[in-house]
C-alpha positions as semicolon CSV with decimal commas, in nm:
position;residue;x (nm);y (nm);z (nm)
1;X;10,092;12,604;11,001
2;X;10,328;12,453;11,323
3;X;10,463;12,155;11,135
4;X;10,383;11,962;11,422
5;X;10,241;11,733;11,105
6;X;10,531;11,723;10,904
7;X;10,793;11,668;11,191
8;X;10,606;11,348;11,323
9;X;10,625;11,160;10,935
10;X;10,957;10,897;11,040
11;X;10,985;10,585;10,785
12;X;11,022;10,235;10,890
13;X;11,125;9,954;10,711
14;X;10,945;9,608;10,700
15;X;10,953;9,316;10,490
16;X;11,137;9,441;10,219
17;X;10,925;9,829;10,108
18;X;10,947;10,107;10,419
19;X;10,660;10,194;10,594
20;X;10,606;10,613;10,636
21;X;10,469;10,672;10,918
22;X;10,326;10,964;11,157
23;X;10,325;10,941;11,572
24;X;9,981;11,190;11,564
25;X;9,664;11,027;11,619
26;X;9,542;11,245;11,312
27;X;9,762;11,257;11,082
28;X;9,656;10,837;11,063
29;X;9,291;10,986;11,054
30;X;9,393;11,213;10,785
31;X;9,617;10,991;10,579
32;X;9,386;10,661;10,586
33;X;9,094;10,794;10,680
34;X;8,791;10,686;10,948
35;X;8,588;10,767;11,127
36;X;8,668;10,938;11,494
37;X;8,365;11,006;11,784
38;X;8,166;11,346;11,895
39;X;8,341;11,514;12,247
40;X;8,208;11,829;12,417
41;X;8,575;12,005;12,352
42;X;8,477;11,935;11,943
43;X;8,090;12,029;12,056
44;X;8,236;12,356;12,172
45;X;8,494;12,450;11,850
46;X;8,183;12,397;11,610
47;X;8,065;12,658;11,791
48;X;8,295;12,924;11,814
49;X;8,322;12,772;11,420
50;X;7,973;12,889;11,413
51;X;7,888;13,233;11,574
52;X;8,349;13,326;11,382
53;X;8,176;13,260;11,059
54;X;7,801;13,370;11,121
55;X;7,944;13,718;11,253
56;X;8,159;13,745;10,975
57;X;7,825;13,812;10,709
58;X;7,759;14,189;10,603
59;X;7,429;14,301;10,624
60;X;7,195;14,581;10,552
61;X;7,191;14,850;10,827
62;X;6,838;14,917;10,785
63;X;6,621;14,612;10,747
64;X;6,930;14,393;10,883
65;X;6,964;14,212;10,563
66;X;7,207;13,929;10,485
67;X;7,385;14,128;10,164
68;X;7,298;13,937;9,885
69;X;7,705;13,890;9,794
70;X;7,915;13,554;9,649
71;X;8,128;13,582;10,065
72;X;7,859;13,624;10,270
73;X;7,679;13,324;10,064
74;X;8,028;13,104;10,132
75;X;8,026;13,205;10,484
76;X;7,650;13,115;10,474
77;X;7,674;12,807;10,347
78;X;7,987;12,733;10,597
79;X;7,781;12,847;10,894
80;X;7,520;12,609;10,792
81;X;7,787;12,289;10,741
82;X;7,960;12,432;11,145
83;X;7,648;12,451;11,302
84;X;7,518;12,089;11,153
85;X;7,820;12,003;11,341
86;X;7,760;12,192;11,646
87;X;7,381;12,045;11,576
88;X;7,529;11,608;11,650
89;X;7,517;11,427;11,950
90;X;7,786;11,340;12,208
91;X;7,921;11,000;12,086
92;X;7,808;11,010;11,725
93;X;8,069;10,925;11,490
94;X;8,200;11,161;11,147
95;X;8,392;11,027;10,917
96;X;8,661;11,157;10,835
97;X;8,808;11,063;10,357
98;X;9,084;10,978;10,248
99;X;9,280;11,209;10,199
100;X;9,637;11,158;10,132
101;X;9,974;11,348;10,219
102;X;10,158;11,040;10,176
103;X;10,175;10,737;10,027
104;X;10,311;10,624;9,604
105;X;10,376;10,974;9,432
106;X;10,619;11,062;9,176
107;X;10,811;11,330;9,387
108;X;10,799;10,999;9,661
109;X;10,989;10,745;9,455
110;X;11,201;11,051;9,299
111;X;11,351;11,161;9,697
112;X;11,345;10,771;9,811
113;X;11,529;10,702;9,457
114;X;11,757;10,945;9,620
115;X;11,861;10,910;10,015
116;X;11,905;10,538;9,859
117;X;12,147;10,696;9,582
118;X;12,266;10,842;9,880
119;X;12,328;10,564;10,081
120;X;12,522;10,345;9,812
121;X;12,734;10,540;9,725
122;X;12,931;10,595;10,008
123;X;12,913;10,219;10,047
124;X;13,123;10,211;9,760
125;X;13,355;10,449;9,855
126;X;13,343;10,274;10,221
127;X;13,409;9,987;10,070
128;X;13,705;10,042;9,816
129;X;13,891;10,256;10,125
130;X;13,863;9,941;10,279
131;X;13,921;9,732;10,003
132;X;14,238;9,943;9,913
133;X;14,378;10,032;10,149
134;X;14,641;10,315;10,204
135;X;14,980;10,264;10,139
């Protein structure tokens, strides 16, 4: 939403390759996967999300039972997930799956090739000017 993750990505030359990194800790966990410990602040967030999703359900006025719609079924499933997260004890590890947003991809290769070609053209132009000084 804020673009902070995208702005935090930078490249570094290591050995004979380019390594893409981020200085935000949550970006590396999302890209590479890993485990995080549940904190009290996270539990508060999980409860807030549980109440938000469960209160968004629509109910019948007379019987106060949930209406059987696709939207309500989705919200009930979402609320159950948030509730299970909120009931975890503090310190328990949550496994975050790998969701690569930086890696070996054709678009990344195309971008790198474009940048390298641009730099090489600049170097070529600079060398021509250096070797053939204007008279």
